[in-house]
Amino acid sequence: MLKLLFLSTPVGPLGSGTGGGVELTLQNIAFEMKQRGHLVKVLAPTESVLQGISVEQITGNLQIAAQTQDIDDPICLPANSMLGNMCEYARRVQSEYDLIVNFAFDWLPFYLTPFFECPIAHFISMGSMNQALDLIMGEIAVRFPGTLGVYTHSQAATFAFTDSCRILSSGIDLSLYQFCDRPGQTLAWLGRISREKALEDAVQAAQISGNRLKIFGKMQEKEYWEKILADNPDAPIEYGGFLSTLELQEELRQCRGLLMTPRWIEAFGNVAIEALACGVPVISYSRGGPAEIVKDGKTGFLVEPDSVAGLVDAIAAIDKIDRHMCRQQAELEYSLEALGDRFEAWFQDILS
Ligand code: HBI
């Protein structure tokens, strides 16, 4: 039995959607480790919600989102930093744990690793974004081999320390997603509404192909959303808000297909496996995590990156995909059990 201390993403409370895919990953791993009899304690911002898992709420000012910063920006911490407070709490209680698992995509936990007695496993949830962060991650990769985990190969390839990354992929609780093989005509787009996700391309593709597009996810950049509405006044789109998993899959399962339009190297793209679990084919730019998930022509289509015309062609062919193959791929590759096995093996290797 392992005693595990999880450090959450410091950009927003767990359950708020601000932390995007890594919120889901942290929740799934915590749940899965508990299922296996390990002790799990999570340190997270105040107002975090994590059913069934003990969360220590850490106060302080949240970290700004890394993807809003430039590659050569200096590391910055606000006054009374929640991230700093979380690291201090972990330092104080570290002797009660076998392993600390860091989910924060931030400089401080990496920098402090050598100052801790307790070993730290770092789960890196995005691709290379900032030089100072890359450097400190690279240093920890050398000093503490095997302690850096990522979702995908393409994410690892964005870092200089590619070969030091343990590829862990992702996974979801498939029992929460109900297969549907009789969809309507509507397409779906899921994710934080921020410019690196290039929602505007999906909106244009939906309009050109004459399909309604339902959009779900955290409204992260309001002015970006307003610009999309202003630029596409007649687009057949509707915004369904940020839903719980159960509500989301209820909407998603009825869709003909999921459009993914990542402008950046999406580290994974949890929304892709959520769609597959519902039997929904995925049409995505062939870039980053989704390009390692979608089986082109079998469980969806991979499209030339940034080509709206490519999206339109794939939408026209979407009914050729057998929706049972989508669900089957989710069961084979992305179950919570498979994910738990990969993380548990990683933890054991670090501790041995
Ligand atoms: N930014 N500074 C910072 N720290 C994080 O942990 C972080 C982030 N931006 C986005 C984010 N985490 C998650 O939404 C993605 O890792 C999925």
XYZ file of C-alpha atoms and ligand atoms in Angstrom:
369
model
C 0.000 0.000 0.000
C 1.477 3.355 -1.019
C 0.871 6.663 0.751
C 0.520 9.194 -2.095
C 0.379 12.996 -1.919
C -0.936 14.683 -5.094
C -0.128 18.330 -5.929
C -2.893 19.772 -8.087
C -2.661 22.225 -10.984
C -2.610 25.672 -9.304
C -4.592 27.576 -11.952
C -8.035 26.910 -10.614
C -10.095 24.777 -8.221
C -10.453 21.128 -9.220
C -13.905 20.729 -10.756
C -13.936 24.245 -12.205
C -12.641 23.202 -15.634
C -9.897 25.847 -15.514
C -7.357 23.077 -15.185
C -8.660 21.399 -18.341
C -7.693 17.786 -19.020
C -5.291 17.501 -16.112
C -8.195 17.893 -13.673
C -9.737 14.759 -15.162
C -6.400 12.926 -15.094
C -5.756 13.797 -11.454
C -9.272 12.740 -10.454
C -9.021 9.468 -12.383
C -5.615 8.538 -10.958
C -6.653 9.443 -7.411
C -9.790 7.335 -7.764
C -7.941 4.421 -9.344
C -5.149 4.407 -6.715
C -7.746 4.460 -3.941
C -9.537 1.550 -5.637
C -6.266 -0.373 -5.416
C -5.967 0.194 -1.684
C -3.441 3.017 -1.719
C -3.827 6.090 0.482
C -4.319 9.295 -1.524
C -4.333 12.888 -0.282
C -4.742 15.787 -2.730
C -3.503 19.359 -2.173
C -5.562 21.755 -4.325
C -6.857 25.352 -4.479
C -9.760 26.331 -2.211
C -13.227 25.366 -3.553
C -11.778 22.249 -5.196
C -14.249 19.372 -5.430
C -13.168 15.749 -5.793
C -15.765 13.170 -4.887
C -14.547 10.439 -2.550
C -11.011 11.799 -2.263
C -9.588 13.726 0.694
C -8.603 17.207 -0.487
C -6.586 19.690 1.591
C -7.717 23.133 0.412
C -4.701 25.433 -0.013
C -5.337 29.173 0.091
C -3.471 31.874 -1.809
C -3.431 33.553 -5.186
C -3.686 31.238 -8.190
C -0.920 30.827 -10.770
C -1.495 32.404 -14.172
C -2.091 29.947 -16.997
C 1.177 28.894 -18.656
C -0.351 28.994 -22.142
C -0.970 32.724 -21.809
C 2.766 33.347 -21.366
C 5.561 33.746 -23.902
C 8.413 31.331 -24.379
C 11.017 33.698 -22.871
C 8.838 35.098 -20.073
C 10.502 34.959 -16.654
C 8.896 32.730 -14.031
C 6.477 34.749 -11.946
C 4.674 34.030 -8.706
C 1.926 36.249 -7.269
C 2.051 37.531 -3.689
C 0.831 34.854 -1.276
C 1.183 32.237 -4.029
C -1.130 29.245 -3.724
C 1.538 27.217 -5.529
C 4.124 28.309 -2.971
C 1.756 27.534 -0.102
C 1.064 24.091 -1.591
C 4.784 23.292 -1.829
C 5.344 24.445 1.749
C 2.467 22.239 2.976
C 3.937 19.263 1.086
C 7.364 19.944 2.609
C 5.886 19.919 6.128
C 3.982 16.618 5.728
C 6.336 14.787 3.347
C 7.553 12.286 5.934
C 4.009 10.833 6.118
C 4.112 9.829 2.424
C 5.995 7.404 0.185
C 5.662 9.501 -2.971
C 4.574 12.987 -3.988
C 2.925 13.223 -7.436
C 3.066 16.702 -8.950
C 0.393 17.639 -11.535
C 1.350 21.335 -11.684
C 2.832 22.508 -14.979
C 4.973 25.008 -13.089
C 8.594 25.828 -12.334
C 8.472 25.740 -8.516
C 7.699 22.045 -7.830
C 10.452 21.028 -10.245
C 12.972 23.473 -8.742
C 12.183 22.280 -5.184
C 12.500 18.564 -5.980
C 16.125 18.260 -4.696
C 15.095 20.100 -1.493
C 12.628 17.307 -0.622
C 13.511 14.015 1.078
C 10.339 12.402 -0.297
C 10.610 11.356 -3.974
C 8.500 13.351 -6.439
C 6.891 11.985 -9.635
C 6.151 14.844 -12.056
C 3.212 14.374 -14.449
C 3.684 16.918 -17.244
C 0.311 17.832 -18.722
C 1.252 20.028 -21.713
C 3.955 20.381 -24.336
C 6.954 22.744 -24.207
C 5.760 26.257 -23.497
C 8.446 28.268 -21.707
C 12.234 28.196 -21.743
C 12.789 28.571 -17.980
C 10.316 25.764 -17.313
C 11.883 23.532 -19.991
C 15.322 24.033 -18.432
C 14.316 23.121 -14.904
C 12.333 20.097 -16.155
C 15.401 19.005 -18.131
C 17.572 19.306 -15.047
C 15.208 17.135 -12.989
C 15.091 14.632 -15.870
C 18.862 14.195 -15.468
C 19.099 14.308 -11.666
C 16.062 12.103 -11.023
C 15.784 9.738 -14.013
C 12.399 8.165 -14.658
C 10.455 10.689 -12.605
C 8.906 12.646 -15.538
C 5.640 11.320 -17.013
C 3.717 12.613 -20.046
C 0.606 11.683 -22.038
C 2.020 11.085 -25.531
C 5.094 10.738 -27.711
C 4.330 13.939 -29.635
C 4.114 15.817 -26.338
C 7.449 14.327 -25.216
C 8.970 15.317 -28.570
C 8.348 19.005 -27.809
C 10.975 18.791 -25.017
C 14.767 18.384 -25.318
C 14.511 15.555 -22.756
C 12.148 13.510 -24.989
C 13.731 10.145 -24.157
C 13.527 10.758 -20.404
C 9.741 10.941 -20.541
C 7.589 8.011 -19.482
C 4.627 7.781 -21.896
C 1.481 7.167 -19.773
C -1.308 7.999 -22.238
C -4.660 8.703 -20.551
C -7.920 6.984 -19.669
C -11.446 7.579 -18.434
C -14.095 5.803 -16.404
C -15.863 4.129 -19.342
C -18.851 3.223 -17.171
C -19.805 6.916 -17.197
C -20.094 7.007 -21.005
C -23.073 5.382 -22.712
C -22.662 4.121 -26.281
C -25.088 5.521 -28.889
C -25.313 4.193 -32.429
C -28.288 6.272 -33.594
C -27.004 9.891 -33.549
C -28.652 13.071 -34.787
C -27.067 15.407 -37.365
C -25.262 17.678 -34.913
C -21.481 17.904 -34.581
C -19.695 18.578 -31.276
C -16.672 20.613 -30.193
C -15.350 20.212 -26.631
C -12.649 22.015 -24.695
C -11.530 25.171 -22.938
C -12.607 28.047 -25.153
C -9.210 29.646 -25.718
C -7.306 30.536 -28.834
C -4.874 27.595 -28.828
C -7.903 25.361 -29.499
C -8.857 27.204 -32.735
C -12.631 26.852 -32.281
C -13.059 29.291 -35.194
C -11.988 26.574 -37.654
C -14.664 24.174 -36.366
C -17.289 26.931 -36.609
C -16.358 27.643 -40.234
C -16.315 23.926 -41.114
C -19.758 23.433 -39.545
C -21.172 26.389 -41.470
C -19.675 25.310 -44.818
C -20.874 21.713 -44.345
C -24.339 22.881 -43.201
C -24.206 21.082 -39.838
C -25.177 22.425 -36.432
C -22.243 22.578 -34.007
C -22.723 22.166 -30.248
C -19.870 23.649 -28.210
C -19.132 22.616 -24.617
C -16.326 23.638 -22.268
C -14.967 26.242 -19.886
C -15.440 29.805 -21.240
C -11.800 30.696 -20.669
C -11.368 33.658 -23.047
C -14.653 35.591 -23.398
C -13.312 38.151 -25.882
C -12.072 35.317 -28.104
C -15.576 33.805 -28.070
C -17.158 37.199 -28.850
C -14.798 37.568 -31.833
C -15.841 34.132 -33.176
C -19.515 35.162 -32.917
C -18.806 38.522 -34.606
C -16.797 36.901 -37.433
C -19.412 34.163 -38.019
C -22.808 35.841 -37.489
C -24.771 33.150 -39.361
C -22.900 30.102 -38.069
C -25.267 27.323 -36.829
C -23.596 27.065 -33.401
C -24.735 26.937 -29.821
C -22.733 27.090 -26.582
C -23.824 24.451 -24.057
C -21.625 25.612 -21.153
C -19.233 23.579 -18.997
C -21.030 20.354 -18.055
C -20.355 17.528 -15.644
C -19.173 14.297 -17.265
C -22.608 12.722 -16.979
C -24.393 15.692 -18.575
C -21.659 16.079 -21.225
C -21.781 12.466 -22.399
C -25.594 12.679 -22.589
C -25.191 15.465 -25.189
C -22.022 14.127 -26.851
C -23.300 10.578 -27.499
C -26.095 11.944 -29.738
C -23.644 13.752 -32.035
C -22.575 12.564 -35.482
C -18.952 13.429 -34.835
C -16.497 15.404 -32.694
C -14.380 18.124 -34.327
C -10.922 18.750 -32.810
C -8.975 21.730 -34.163
C -5.846 22.075 -32.004
C -3.651 25.009 -33.115
C -1.024 23.937 -30.538
C 0.509 20.505 -29.844
C -2.379 19.147 -27.743
C -0.607 16.972 -25.168
C -3.389 14.408 -25.249
C -6.970 15.510 -25.883
C -9.106 13.708 -23.296
C -12.205 14.869 -25.172
C -11.212 12.498 -28.024
C -11.473 9.405 -25.820
C -14.663 10.714 -24.224
C -16.174 10.861 -27.725
C -14.873 7.403 -28.697
C -16.345 5.978 -25.470
C -19.773 7.215 -26.621
C -19.250 5.748 -30.109
C -18.694 9.211 -31.594
C -16.086 9.347 -34.395
C -13.357 11.993 -34.029
C -12.297 14.349 -36.823
C -9.064 16.064 -35.800
C -6.136 17.970 -37.209
C -3.269 15.511 -37.497
C -1.276 17.206 -34.734
C -0.271 16.277 -31.183
C -2.125 13.809 -28.962
C -5.238 13.328 -31.122
C -3.006 12.147 -34.005
C -1.872 9.281 -31.722
C -5.444 8.466 -30.683
C -7.610 8.558 -33.830
C -7.263 5.564 -36.138
C -7.658 7.348 -39.488
C -10.592 5.908 -41.438
C -11.514 3.497 -38.639
C -12.476 5.558 -35.565
C -12.467 8.951 -37.273
C -10.355 11.024 -39.643
C -7.026 12.820 -39.325
C -6.972 16.016 -41.360
C -4.161 18.233 -42.647
C -3.511 20.689 -39.792
C -5.296 24.065 -40.071
C -7.197 22.966 -43.195
C -10.893 23.876 -42.809
C -11.508 22.309 -46.232
C -10.016 19.073 -44.873
C -12.462 19.178 -41.968
C -15.359 19.688 -44.396
C -14.322 16.683 -46.500
C -14.020 14.501 -43.377
C -17.448 15.630 -42.136
C -18.929 14.506 -45.474
C -17.423 11.022 -44.949
C -18.166 10.678 -41.209
C -21.050 8.217 -41.661
C -18.592 5.689 -43.116
C -17.179 5.160 -39.623
C -18.588 2.238 -37.614
C -19.474 3.708 -34.228
C -18.951 0.322 -32.547
C -15.277 0.504 -33.553
C -15.011 3.805 -31.658
C -16.348 2.360 -28.407
C -14.204 -0.738 -28.876
C -11.019 1.341 -29.190
C -11.869 3.201 -25.968
C -12.359 -0.119 -24.136
C -9.148 -1.601 -25.490
C -6.834 1.342 -24.928
C -8.333 3.927 -22.567
C -9.996 2.175 -19.646
C -9.366 3.422 -16.113
C -7.903 0.034 -15.218
C -5.313 0.252 -18.022
C -4.460 3.813 -16.949
C -4.157 2.774 -13.297
C -1.817 -0.074 -14.260
C 0.461 2.332 -16.164
C 0.634 4.886 -13.330
C 1.025 2.237 -10.600
C 3.927 0.661 -12.540
C 5.514 4.128 -12.915
C 5.211 4.804 -9.165
C 6.651 1.378 -8.277
C 9.583 1.888 -10.652
C 10.394 5.256 -9.090
C 10.273 3.740 -5.564
C 12.313 0.630 -6.391
N -0.760 26.744 -16.239
N 0.780 27.664 -14.731
C 0.001 26.630 -15.132
N -0.013 25.495 -14.388
C -0.779 24.425 -14.730
O -0.769 23.403 -14.029
C -1.597 24.519 -15.887
C -1.563 25.713 -16.619
N -2.335 25.846 -17.716
C -3.231 24.815 -18.188
C -3.207 23.605 -17.354
N -2.412 23.475 -16.286
C -4.120 22.483 -17.747
O -5.311 23.050 -18.249
C -3.499 21.656 -18.854
O -2.356 21.112 -18.313
C -4.406 20.566 -19.279
